[in-house]
XYZ file of N, CA and C in Angstrom:
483
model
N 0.838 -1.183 0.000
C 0.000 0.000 0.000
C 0.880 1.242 0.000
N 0.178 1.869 -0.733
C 1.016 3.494 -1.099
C 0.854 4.076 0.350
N 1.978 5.106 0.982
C 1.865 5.903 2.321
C 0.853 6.454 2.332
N 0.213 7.339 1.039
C -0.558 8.216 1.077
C -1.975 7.109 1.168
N -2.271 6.491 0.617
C -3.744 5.524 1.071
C -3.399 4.818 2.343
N -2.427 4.738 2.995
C -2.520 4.516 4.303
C -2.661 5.928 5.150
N -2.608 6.945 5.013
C -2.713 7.981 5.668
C -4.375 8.232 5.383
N -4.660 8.125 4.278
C -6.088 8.132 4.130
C -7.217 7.402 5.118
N -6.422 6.162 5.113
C -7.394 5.167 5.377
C -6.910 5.474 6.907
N -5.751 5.885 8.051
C -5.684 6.055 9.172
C -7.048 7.222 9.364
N -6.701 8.455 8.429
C -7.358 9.230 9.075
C -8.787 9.597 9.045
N -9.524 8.426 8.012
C -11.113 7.941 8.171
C -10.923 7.305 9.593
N -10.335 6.699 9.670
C -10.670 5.838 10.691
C -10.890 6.514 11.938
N -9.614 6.992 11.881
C -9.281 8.129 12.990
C -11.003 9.329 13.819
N -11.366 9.420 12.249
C -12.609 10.081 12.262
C -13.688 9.405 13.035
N -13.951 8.643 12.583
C -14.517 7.560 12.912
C -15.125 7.333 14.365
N -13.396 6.821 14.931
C -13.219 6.419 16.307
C -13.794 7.669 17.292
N -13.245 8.773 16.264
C -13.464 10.144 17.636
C -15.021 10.193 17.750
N -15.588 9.996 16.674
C -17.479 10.054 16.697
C -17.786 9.202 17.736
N -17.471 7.847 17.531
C -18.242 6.950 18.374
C -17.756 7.651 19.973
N -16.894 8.235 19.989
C -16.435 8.459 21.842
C -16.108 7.621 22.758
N -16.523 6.999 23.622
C -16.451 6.042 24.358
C -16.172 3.991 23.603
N -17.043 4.651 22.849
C -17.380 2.808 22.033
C -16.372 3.158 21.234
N -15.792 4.183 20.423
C -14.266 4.386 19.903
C -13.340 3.781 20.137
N -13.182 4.016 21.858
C -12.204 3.698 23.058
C -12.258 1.628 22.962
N -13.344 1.566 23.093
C -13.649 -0.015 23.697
C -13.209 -0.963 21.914
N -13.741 -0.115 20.569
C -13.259 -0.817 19.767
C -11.719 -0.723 19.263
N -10.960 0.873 19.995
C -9.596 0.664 19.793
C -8.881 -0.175 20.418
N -9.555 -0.196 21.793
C -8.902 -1.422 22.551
C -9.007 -2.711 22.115
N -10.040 -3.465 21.464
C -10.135 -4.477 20.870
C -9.064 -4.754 19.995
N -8.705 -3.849 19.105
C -7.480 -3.629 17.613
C -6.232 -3.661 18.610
N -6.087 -2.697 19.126
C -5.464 -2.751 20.014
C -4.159 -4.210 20.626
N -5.215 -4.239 21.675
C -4.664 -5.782 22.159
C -4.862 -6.804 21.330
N -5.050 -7.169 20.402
C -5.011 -8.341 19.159
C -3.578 -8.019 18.441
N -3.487 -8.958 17.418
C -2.754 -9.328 17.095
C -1.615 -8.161 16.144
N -2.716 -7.258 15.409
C -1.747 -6.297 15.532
C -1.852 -4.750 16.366
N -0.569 -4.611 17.145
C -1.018 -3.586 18.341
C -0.636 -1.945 17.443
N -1.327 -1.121 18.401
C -1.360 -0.419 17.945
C -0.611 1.371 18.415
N 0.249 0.970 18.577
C 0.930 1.737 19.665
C 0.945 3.226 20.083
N 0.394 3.356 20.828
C -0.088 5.191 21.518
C -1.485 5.493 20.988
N -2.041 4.344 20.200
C -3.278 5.247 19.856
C -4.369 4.873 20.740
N -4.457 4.199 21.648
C -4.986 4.733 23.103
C -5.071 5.260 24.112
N -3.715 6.291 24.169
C -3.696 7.342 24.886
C -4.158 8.548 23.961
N -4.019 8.739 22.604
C -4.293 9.837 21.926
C -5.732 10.066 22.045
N -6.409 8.755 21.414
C -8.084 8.991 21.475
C -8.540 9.200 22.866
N -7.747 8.717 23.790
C -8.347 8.781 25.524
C -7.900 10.251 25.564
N -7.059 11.135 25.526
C -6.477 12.527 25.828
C -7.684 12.918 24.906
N -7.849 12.695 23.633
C -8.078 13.810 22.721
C -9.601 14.118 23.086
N -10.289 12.842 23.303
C -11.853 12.321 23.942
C -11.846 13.841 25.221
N -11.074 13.277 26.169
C -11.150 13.878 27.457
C -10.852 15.469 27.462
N -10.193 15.779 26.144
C -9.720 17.272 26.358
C -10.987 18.022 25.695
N -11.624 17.252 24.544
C -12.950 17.868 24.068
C -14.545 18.058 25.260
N -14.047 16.689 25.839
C -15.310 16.774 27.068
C -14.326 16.609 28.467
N -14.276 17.898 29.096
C -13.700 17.585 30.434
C -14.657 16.848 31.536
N -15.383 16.945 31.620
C -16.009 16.520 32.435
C -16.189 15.014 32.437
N -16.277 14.152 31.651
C -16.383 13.207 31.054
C -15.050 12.304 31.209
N -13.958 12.790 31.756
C -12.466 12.052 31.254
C -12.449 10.507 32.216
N -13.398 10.728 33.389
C -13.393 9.312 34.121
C -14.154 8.138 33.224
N -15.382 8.754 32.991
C -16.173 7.766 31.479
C -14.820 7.324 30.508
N -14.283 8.235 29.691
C -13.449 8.188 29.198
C -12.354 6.589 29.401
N -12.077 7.054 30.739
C -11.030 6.197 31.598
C -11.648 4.582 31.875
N -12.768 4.718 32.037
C -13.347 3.491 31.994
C -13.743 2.917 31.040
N -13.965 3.560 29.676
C -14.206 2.824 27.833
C -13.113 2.537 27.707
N -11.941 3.002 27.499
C -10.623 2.559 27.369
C -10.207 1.737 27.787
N -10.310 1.022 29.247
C -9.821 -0.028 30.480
C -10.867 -1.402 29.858
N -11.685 -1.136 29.672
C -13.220 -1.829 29.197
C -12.467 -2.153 27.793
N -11.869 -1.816 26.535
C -11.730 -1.717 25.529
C -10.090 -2.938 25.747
N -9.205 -2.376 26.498
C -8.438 -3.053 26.902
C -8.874 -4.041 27.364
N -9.485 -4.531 28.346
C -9.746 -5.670 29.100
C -10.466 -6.768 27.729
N -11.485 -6.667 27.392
C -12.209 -6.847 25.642
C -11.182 -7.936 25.378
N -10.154 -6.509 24.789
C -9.172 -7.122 23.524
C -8.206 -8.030 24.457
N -7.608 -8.160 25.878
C -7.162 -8.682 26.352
C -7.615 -9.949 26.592
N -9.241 -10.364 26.689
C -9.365 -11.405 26.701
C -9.852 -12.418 25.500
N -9.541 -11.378 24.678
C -9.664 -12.108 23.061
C -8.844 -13.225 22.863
N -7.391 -12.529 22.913
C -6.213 -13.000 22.554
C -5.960 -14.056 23.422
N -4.702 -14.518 23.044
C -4.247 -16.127 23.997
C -3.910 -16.028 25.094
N -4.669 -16.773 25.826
C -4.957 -16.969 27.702
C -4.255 -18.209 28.094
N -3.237 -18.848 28.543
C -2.907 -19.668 28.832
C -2.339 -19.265 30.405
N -3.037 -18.289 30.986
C -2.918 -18.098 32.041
C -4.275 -17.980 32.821
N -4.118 -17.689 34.163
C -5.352 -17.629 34.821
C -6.353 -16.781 34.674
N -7.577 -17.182 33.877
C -8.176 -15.609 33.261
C -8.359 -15.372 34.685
N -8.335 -15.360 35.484
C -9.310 -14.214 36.566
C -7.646 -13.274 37.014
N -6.715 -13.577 36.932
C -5.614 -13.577 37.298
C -5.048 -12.123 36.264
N -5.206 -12.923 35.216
C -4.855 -12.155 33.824
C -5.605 -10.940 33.743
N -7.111 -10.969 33.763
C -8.200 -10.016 33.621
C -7.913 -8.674 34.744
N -7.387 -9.682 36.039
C -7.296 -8.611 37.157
C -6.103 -7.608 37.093
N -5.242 -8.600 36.655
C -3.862 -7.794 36.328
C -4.012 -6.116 35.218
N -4.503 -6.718 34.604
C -4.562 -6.023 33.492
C -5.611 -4.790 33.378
N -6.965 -4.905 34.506
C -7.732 -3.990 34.857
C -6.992 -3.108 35.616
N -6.212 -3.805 36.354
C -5.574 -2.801 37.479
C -4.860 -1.955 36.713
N -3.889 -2.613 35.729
C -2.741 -1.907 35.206
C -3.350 -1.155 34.371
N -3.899 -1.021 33.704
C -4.511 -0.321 32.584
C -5.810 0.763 33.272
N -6.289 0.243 34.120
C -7.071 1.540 34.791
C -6.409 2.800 35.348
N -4.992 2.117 36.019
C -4.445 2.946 36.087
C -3.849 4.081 34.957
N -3.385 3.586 34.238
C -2.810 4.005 33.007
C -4.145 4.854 32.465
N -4.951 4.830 32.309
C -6.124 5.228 31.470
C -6.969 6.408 32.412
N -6.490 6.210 33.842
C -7.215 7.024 34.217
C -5.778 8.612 34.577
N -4.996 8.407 34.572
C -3.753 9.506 34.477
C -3.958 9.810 33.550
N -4.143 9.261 31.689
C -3.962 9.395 30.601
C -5.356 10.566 30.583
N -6.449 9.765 30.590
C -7.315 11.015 30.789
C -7.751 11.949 31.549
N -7.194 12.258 32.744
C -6.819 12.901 33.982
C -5.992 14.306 33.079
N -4.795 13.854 32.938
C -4.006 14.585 32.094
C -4.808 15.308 30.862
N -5.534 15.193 30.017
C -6.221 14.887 29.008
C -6.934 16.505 29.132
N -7.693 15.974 30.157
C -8.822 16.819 30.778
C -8.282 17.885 30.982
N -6.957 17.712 31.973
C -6.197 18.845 32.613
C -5.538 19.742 31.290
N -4.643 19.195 30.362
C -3.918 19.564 29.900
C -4.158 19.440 28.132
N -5.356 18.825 28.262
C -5.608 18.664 26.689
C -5.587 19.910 25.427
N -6.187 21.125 25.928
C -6.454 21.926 24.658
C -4.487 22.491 24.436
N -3.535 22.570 25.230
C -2.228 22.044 24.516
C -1.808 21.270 23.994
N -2.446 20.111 24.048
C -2.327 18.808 23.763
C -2.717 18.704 22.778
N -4.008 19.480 22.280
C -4.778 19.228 20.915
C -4.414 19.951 19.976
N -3.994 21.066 20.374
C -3.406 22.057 19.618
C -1.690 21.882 19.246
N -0.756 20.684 19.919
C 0.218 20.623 18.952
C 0.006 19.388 18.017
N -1.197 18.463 18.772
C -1.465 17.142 17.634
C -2.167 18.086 16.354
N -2.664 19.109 16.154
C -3.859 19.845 15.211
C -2.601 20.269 13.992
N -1.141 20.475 14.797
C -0.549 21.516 13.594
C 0.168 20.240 13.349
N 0.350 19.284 14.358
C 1.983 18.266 13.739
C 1.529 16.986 13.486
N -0.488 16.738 13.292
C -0.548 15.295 13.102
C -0.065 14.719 12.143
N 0.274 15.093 10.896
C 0.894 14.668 9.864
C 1.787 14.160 10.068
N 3.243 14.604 10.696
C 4.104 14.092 11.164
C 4.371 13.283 11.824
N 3.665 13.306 13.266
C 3.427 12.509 13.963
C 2.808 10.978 13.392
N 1.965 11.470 12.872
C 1.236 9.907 12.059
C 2.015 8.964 11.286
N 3.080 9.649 10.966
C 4.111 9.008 9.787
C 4.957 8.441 10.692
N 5.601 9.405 11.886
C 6.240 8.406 12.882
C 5.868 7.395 13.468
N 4.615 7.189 13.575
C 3.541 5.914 14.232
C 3.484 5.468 13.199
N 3.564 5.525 12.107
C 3.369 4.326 10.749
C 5.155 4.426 10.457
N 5.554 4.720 10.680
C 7.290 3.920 10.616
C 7.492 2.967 12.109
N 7.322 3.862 12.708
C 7.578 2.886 14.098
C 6.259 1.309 13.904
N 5.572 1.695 13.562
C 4.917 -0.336 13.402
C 5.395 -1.041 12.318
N 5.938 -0.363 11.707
C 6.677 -0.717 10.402
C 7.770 -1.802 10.669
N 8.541 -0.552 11.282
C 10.051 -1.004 11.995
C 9.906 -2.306 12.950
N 8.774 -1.975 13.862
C 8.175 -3.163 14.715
C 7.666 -4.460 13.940
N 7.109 -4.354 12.961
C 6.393 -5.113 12.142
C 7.819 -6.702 11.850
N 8.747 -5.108 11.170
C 10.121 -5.675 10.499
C 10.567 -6.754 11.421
N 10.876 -6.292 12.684
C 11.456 -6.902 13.570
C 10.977 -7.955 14.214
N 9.345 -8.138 14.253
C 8.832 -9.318 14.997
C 9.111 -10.567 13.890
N 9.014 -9.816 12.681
C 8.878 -11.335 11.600
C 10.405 -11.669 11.809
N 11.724 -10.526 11.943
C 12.598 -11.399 11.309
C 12.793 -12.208 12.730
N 12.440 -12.255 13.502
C 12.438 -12.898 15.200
C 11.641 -14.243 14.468
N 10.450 -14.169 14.477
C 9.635 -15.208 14.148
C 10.422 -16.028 12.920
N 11.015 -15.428 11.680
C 11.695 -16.469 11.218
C 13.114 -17.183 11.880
N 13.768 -16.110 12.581
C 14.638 -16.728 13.236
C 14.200 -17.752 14.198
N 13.241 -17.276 14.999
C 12.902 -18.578 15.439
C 12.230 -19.699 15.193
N 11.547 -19.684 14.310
C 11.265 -21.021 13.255
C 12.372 -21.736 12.686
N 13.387 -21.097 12.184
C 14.259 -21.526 11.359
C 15.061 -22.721 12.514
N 15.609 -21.723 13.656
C 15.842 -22.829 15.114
C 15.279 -23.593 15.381
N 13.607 -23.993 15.462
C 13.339 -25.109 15.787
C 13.216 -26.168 14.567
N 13.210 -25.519 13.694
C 13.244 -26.455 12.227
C 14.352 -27.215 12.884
N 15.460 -26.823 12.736
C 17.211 -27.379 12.713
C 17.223 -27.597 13.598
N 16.635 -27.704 14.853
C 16.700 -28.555 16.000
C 16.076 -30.008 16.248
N 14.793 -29.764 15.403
C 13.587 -30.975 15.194
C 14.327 -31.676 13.999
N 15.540 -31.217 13.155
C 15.980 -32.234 12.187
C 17.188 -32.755 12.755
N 17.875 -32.150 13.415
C 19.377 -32.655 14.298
C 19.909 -32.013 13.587
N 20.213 -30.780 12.755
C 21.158 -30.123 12.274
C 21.619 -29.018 12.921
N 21.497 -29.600 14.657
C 22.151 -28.400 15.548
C 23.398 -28.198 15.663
N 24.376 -27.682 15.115
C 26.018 -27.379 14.935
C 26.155 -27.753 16.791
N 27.014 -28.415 16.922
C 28.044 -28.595 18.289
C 29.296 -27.494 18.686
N 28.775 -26.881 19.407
C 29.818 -25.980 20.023
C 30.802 -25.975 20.383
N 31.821 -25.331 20.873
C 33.188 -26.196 21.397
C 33.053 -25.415 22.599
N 33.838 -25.686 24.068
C 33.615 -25.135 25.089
C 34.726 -24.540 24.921
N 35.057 -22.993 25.321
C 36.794 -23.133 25.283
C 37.936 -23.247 26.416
C-alpha cells in the first residue's frame, strides 16, 4: 500500500473512532490488544476524547480499560483468566485514568500541537509499526528456522573453550 492511502485510510478511521467516543475507546482497545497492536493510539483517542469533554475524562477512563480488558481477553490466555483479567484492569485503569486525567487537565495544549503536527506525527507511528512489524517477523523467522534445525538434528556442536 502506497503511504498516502494509508494515511487516508488512518485518518477515516481516525474520524470515525473520535465520533463513536467512548465505544471508539472499547473498539480501539479491541485492535489494540489483538494481534496487531497499535501503539499510543490509546492514549491519543483517551487525551483527545477527554480534552474535548472535560467533564467526562473518568467515562473516558473506563471505555478505554473496558476496551483493553475486551481485547485482552480475546487473545491467547494460557494463564489464569481471573488472574490475567485482574492484572490487566488494574494496570490499565491505572494508566487510562492519568492518561485522561491529564487529558482533561492539559488537553487543549495537547490538541493544539497534535492539530498543527498530526501529519508528522502519524508518519512516525506508521514507521515505528513498520520497523516493529520488520522486527517481529525477522524474530519469528529466526525462530522457526531454530526449531526447524533442531527438530531435524542439524544443531552445529559448540566447542567449550
Amino acid at each position: 500500500m502506497s503511504p498516502l492511502l494509508l494515511f487516508f485510510i488512518a485518518t477515516r478511521i481516525w474520524r470515525w473512532l473520535r465520533h463513536l467516543g467512548g465505544l471508539g475507546l472499547i473498539l480501539l482497545g479491541i485492535a489494540d490488544n489483538s494481534v496487531v497492536p497499535l501503539p499510543g493510539s490509546m492514549d491519543v483517542l483517551t487525551i483527545w476524547l477527554a480534552a474535548h469533554q472535560r467533564s467526562w475524562w473518568l467515562y473516558y477512563a473506563a471505555m478505554a480499560t473496558a476496551g483493553a480488558l475486551i481485547g485482552g481477553y480475546i487473545t491467547a490466555l494460557q494463564y489464569s483468566k481471573k488472574k490475567f483479567l485482574g492484572a490487566l484492569a488494574l494496570g490499565r485503569g491505572i494508566r487510562f485514568t492519568i492518561v485522561a486525567g491529564l487529558g482533561a487537565h492539559y488537553g487543549n495544549h495537547i490538541v493544539r500541537f497534535f492539530s498543527k503536527y498530526y501529519k508528522p506525527a502519524l508518519y512516525s507511528l506508521i514507521g515505528l509499526a513498520v520497523v516493529a512489524g520488520v522486527f517481529t517477523l525477522m524474530g519469528y523467522l529466526r525462530y522457526r528456522r531454530k526449531t526447524v534445525e533442531e527438530s531435524s538434528g542439524d544443531v552445529p556442536i559448540q566447542r567449550i573453550a
